[in-house]
Short mmCIF file of C-alpha atoms in Angstrom, two decimals:
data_model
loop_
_atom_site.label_atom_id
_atom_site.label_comp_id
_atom_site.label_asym_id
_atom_site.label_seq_id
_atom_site.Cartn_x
_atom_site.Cartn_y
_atom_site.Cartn_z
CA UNK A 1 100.27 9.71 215.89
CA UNK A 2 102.03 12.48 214.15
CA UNK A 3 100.59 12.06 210.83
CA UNK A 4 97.10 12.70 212.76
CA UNK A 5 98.44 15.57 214.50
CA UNK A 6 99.66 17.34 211.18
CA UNK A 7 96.47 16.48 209.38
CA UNK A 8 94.84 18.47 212.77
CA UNK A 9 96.99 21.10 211.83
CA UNK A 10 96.75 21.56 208.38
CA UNK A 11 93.34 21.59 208.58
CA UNK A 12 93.15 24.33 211.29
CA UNK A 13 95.19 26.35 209.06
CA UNK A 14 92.67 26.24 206.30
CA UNK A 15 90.07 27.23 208.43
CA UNK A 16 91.89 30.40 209.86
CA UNK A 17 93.04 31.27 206.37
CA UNK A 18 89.50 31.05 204.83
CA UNK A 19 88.38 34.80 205.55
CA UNK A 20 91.20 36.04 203.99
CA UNK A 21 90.80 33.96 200.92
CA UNK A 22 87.08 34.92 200.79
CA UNK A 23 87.87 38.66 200.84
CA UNK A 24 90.43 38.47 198.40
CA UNK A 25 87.68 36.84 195.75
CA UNK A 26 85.76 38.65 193.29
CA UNK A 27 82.16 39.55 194.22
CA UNK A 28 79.24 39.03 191.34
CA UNK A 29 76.31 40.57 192.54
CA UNK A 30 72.76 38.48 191.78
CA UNK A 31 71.35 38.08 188.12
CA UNK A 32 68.17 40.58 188.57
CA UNK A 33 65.77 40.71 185.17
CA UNK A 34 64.52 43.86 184.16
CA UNK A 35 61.14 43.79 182.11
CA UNK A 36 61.08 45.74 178.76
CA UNK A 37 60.40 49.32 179.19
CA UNK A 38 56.88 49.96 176.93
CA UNK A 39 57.09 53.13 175.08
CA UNK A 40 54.06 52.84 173.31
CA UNK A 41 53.51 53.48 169.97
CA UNK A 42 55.20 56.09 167.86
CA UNK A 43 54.14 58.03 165.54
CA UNK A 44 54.47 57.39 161.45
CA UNK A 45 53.45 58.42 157.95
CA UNK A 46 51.11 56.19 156.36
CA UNK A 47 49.87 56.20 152.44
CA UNK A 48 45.89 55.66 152.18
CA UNK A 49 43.58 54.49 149.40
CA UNK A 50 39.79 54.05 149.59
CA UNK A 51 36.87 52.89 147.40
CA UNK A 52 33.03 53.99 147.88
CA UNK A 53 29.65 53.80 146.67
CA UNK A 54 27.81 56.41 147.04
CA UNK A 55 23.95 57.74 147.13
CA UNK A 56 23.49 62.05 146.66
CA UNK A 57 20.13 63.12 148.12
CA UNK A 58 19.19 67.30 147.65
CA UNK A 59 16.17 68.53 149.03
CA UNK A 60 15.34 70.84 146.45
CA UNK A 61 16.65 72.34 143.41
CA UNK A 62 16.54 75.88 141.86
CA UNK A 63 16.17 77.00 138.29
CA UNK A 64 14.95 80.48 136.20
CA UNK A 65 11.64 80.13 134.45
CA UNK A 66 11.88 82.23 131.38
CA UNK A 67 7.92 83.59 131.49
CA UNK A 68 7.73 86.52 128.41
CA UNK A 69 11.43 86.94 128.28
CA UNK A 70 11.79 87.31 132.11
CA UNK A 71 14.14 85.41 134.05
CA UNK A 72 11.81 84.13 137.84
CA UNK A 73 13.55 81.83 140.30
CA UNK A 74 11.66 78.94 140.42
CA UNK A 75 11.83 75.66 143.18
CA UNK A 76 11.42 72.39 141.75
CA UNK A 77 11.12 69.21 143.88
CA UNK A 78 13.92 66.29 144.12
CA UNK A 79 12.13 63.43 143.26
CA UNK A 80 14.83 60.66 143.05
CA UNK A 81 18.43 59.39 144.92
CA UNK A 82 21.66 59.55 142.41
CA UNK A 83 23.63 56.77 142.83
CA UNK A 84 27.59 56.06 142.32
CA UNK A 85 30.84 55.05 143.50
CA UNK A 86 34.36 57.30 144.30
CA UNK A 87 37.79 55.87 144.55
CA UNK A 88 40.62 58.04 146.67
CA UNK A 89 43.87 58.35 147.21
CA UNK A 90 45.94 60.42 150.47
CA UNK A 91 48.40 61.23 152.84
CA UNK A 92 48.81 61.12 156.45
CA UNK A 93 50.49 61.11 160.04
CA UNK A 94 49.57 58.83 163.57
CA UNK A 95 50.66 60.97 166.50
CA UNK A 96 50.84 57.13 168.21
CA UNK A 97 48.40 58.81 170.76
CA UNK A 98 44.89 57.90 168.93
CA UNK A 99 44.81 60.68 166.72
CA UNK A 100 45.77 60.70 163.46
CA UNK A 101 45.47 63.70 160.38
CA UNK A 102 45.45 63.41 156.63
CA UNK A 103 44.59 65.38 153.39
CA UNK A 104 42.54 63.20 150.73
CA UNK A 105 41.65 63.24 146.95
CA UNK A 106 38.77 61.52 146.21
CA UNK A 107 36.89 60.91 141.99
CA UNK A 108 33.31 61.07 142.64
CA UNK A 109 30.61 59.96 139.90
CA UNK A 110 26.83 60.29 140.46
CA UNK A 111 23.89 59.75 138.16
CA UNK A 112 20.53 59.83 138.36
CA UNK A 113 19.28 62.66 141.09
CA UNK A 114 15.84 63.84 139.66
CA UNK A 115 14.37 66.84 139.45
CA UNK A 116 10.51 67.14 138.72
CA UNK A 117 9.83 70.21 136.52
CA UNK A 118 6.03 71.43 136.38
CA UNK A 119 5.21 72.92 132.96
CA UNK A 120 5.83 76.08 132.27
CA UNK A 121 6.78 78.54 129.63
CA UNK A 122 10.80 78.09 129.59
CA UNK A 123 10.63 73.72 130.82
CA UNK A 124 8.94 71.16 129.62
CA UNK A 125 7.49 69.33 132.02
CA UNK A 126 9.15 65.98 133.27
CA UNK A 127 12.55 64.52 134.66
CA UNK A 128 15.43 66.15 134.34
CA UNK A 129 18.38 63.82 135.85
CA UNK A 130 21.75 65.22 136.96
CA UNK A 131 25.15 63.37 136.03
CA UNK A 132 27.88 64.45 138.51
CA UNK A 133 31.61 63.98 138.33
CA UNK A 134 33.41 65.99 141.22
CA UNK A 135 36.55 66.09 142.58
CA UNK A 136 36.95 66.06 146.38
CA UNK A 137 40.15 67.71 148.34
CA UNK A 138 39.83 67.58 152.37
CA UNK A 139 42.07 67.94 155.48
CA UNK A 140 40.82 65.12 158.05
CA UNK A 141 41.30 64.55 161.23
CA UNK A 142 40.52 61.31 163.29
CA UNK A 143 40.64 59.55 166.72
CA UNK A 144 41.36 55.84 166.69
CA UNK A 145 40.36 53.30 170.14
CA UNK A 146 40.53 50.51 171.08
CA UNK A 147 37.98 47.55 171.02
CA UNK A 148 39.90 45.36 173.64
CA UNK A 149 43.49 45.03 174.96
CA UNK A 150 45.53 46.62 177.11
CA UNK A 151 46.03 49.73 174.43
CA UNK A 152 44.18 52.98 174.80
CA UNK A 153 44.24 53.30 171.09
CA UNK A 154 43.63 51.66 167.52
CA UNK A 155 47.14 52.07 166.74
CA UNK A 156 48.81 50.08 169.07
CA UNK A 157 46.91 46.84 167.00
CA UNK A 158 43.96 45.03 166.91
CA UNK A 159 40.44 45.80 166.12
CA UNK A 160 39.43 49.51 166.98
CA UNK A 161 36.64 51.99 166.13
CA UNK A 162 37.01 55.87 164.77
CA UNK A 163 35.56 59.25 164.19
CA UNK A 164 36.78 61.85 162.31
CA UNK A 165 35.92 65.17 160.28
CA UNK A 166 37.48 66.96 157.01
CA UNK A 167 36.87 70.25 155.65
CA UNK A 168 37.90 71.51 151.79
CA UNK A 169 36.74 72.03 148.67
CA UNK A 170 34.34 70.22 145.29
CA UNK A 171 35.01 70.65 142.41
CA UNK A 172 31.95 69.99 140.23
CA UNK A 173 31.02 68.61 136.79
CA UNK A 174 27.56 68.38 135.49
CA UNK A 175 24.83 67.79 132.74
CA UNK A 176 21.44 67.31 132.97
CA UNK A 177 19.52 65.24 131.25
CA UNK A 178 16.06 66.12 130.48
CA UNK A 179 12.92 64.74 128.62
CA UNK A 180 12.78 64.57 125.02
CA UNK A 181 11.56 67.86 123.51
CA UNK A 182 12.40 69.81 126.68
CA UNK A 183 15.19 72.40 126.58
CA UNK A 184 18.38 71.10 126.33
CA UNK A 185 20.56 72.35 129.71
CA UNK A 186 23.98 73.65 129.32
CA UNK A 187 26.50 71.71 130.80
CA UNK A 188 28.91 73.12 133.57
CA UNK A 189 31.30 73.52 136.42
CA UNK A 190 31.56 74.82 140.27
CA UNK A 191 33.45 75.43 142.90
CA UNK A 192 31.83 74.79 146.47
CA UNK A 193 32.99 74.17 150.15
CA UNK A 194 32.48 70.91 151.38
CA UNK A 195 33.00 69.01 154.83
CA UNK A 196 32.89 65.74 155.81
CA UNK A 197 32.03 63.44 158.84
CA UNK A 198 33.59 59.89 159.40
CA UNK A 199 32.90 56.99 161.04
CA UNK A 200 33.70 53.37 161.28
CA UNK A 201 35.32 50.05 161.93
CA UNK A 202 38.86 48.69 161.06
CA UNK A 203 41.75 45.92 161.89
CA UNK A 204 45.21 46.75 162.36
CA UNK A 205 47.39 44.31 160.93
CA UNK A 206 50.62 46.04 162.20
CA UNK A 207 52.29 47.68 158.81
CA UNK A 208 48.77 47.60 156.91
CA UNK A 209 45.49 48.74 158.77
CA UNK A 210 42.28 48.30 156.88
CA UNK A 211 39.14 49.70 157.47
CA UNK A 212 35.38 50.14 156.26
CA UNK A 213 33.32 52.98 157.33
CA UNK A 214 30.34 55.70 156.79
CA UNK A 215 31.41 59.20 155.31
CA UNK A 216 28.32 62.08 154.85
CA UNK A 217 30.36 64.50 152.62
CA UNK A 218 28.41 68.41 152.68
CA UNK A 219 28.71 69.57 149.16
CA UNK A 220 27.23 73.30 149.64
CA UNK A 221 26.13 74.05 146.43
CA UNK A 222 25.93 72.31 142.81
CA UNK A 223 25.92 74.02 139.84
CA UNK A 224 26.22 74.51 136.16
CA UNK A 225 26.59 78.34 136.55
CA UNK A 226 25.03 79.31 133.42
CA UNK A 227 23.83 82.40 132.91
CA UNK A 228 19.86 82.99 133.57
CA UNK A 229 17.53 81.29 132.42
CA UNK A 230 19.55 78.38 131.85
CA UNK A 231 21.17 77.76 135.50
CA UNK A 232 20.27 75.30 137.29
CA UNK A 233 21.12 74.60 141.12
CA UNK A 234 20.86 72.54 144.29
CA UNK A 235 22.33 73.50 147.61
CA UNK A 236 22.82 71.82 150.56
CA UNK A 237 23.50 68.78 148.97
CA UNK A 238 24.71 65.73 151.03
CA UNK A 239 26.52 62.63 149.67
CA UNK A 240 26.45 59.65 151.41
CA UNK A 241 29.14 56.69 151.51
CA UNK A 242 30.52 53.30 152.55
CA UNK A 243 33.85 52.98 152.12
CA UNK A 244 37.07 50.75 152.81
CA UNK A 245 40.53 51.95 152.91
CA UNK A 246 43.96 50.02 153.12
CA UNK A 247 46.40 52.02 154.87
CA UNK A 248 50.58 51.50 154.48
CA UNK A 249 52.78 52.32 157.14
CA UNK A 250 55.92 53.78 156.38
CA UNK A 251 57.83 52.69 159.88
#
């Protein structure tokens, strides 16, 4: 009987002691997981090299016709594409935001736009073909999106789509090529404005982003700028390309 009635006792002190105990232990407050904050995509130089070919179209070209010693501008049809290739090398920046800006150099060669003389008294008539070798500086800017995802943009990886534009400068290098017995046409070299519009396709891969596209590159004016009457011109000349690029990522 009294080893029951101490075992009631001890145990009643337990009980009454318990609240103190519990406040007197350390409290650990519940595990809660916090998801990853997204900051997007940041921003980050990139190197850029592309490869083309390439078809030049004029609508017209102009030349002097020497008639009794007297220089007269004279229009002679384009009768024929020139066709080519470029290769390119630049330099850019992603904002991380869709838009992106770079400065190119592209090596353009073009052969075989035709020019249709009529006879006259300073041409022989015929074909008279132009060779081109230019080179091509622009500033370009682009916007990248996305094809699917849960990204607004083309940087944030994946496939995505673009448009862009560049504005700068050619620098041209011709001959001309006539038919035999014709007058032979002094070589020669420009400077003209020229602009460009972009757009195409691409993947990005995450450090490398590759992409093929359409560029119509504005070359104002071509020219061997001879002196009368052997200059020969087109303006408003338009090259037209497909190219690829492979872009690096520095970070």
């Amino acid at each position: 009987m009294r080893k029951l009635t101490a075992a009631f006792l001890a145990a009643g002190a337990v009980f009454a002691a318990a609240p103190a105990l519990a406040a007197d232990m350390p409290f650990y407050p519940p595990v809660i997981d916090v998801p990853d904050v997204d900051y997007g995509v940041s921003g980050s130089f990139y190197l850029r090299g592309s490869a083309a070919g390439n078809a030049l179209w004029s609508k017209e070209a102009y030349a002097w016709d020497c008639t009794a010693c007297g220089a007269t501008q004279i229009t002679v049809p384009v009768t024929a594409w020139g066709y080519g290739y470029s290769v390119g090398a630049g330099f850019g920046y992603e904002t991380g935001t869709g838009l992106r800006f770079d400065a190119t150099v592209d090596l353009v060669n073009n052969s075989g736009l035709t020019v249709t003389h009529p006879a006259s008294s300073g041409w022989r008539a015929g074909d008279y073909k132009v060779n081109l070798r230019s080179t091509i500086a622009l500033a370009n800017a682009y916007y990248d999106f996305s094809f699917g995802g849960n990204y607004g943009y083309g940087a944030a990886g994946g496939a995505f789509g673009y448009v862009g534009a560049g504005v700068g400068a050619a620098f041209n290098d011709i001959s001309v090529s006539g038919p035999v017995g014709g007058p032979t046409v002094p070589s020669g070299q420009n400077t003209s404005l020229a602009a460009a519009g972009m757009v195409g396709v691409g993947y990005d891969f995450g450090t490398i982003v590759a992409d093929v596209g359409y560029r119509g590159l504005y070359i104002n004016k071509i020219t061997n700028s001879a002196a009368p009457p052997d200059t020969a011109w087109t303006d408003n000349n338009w090259l037209h390309e497909v190219r690829g690029t492979v872009r690096y990522r520095f970070n």
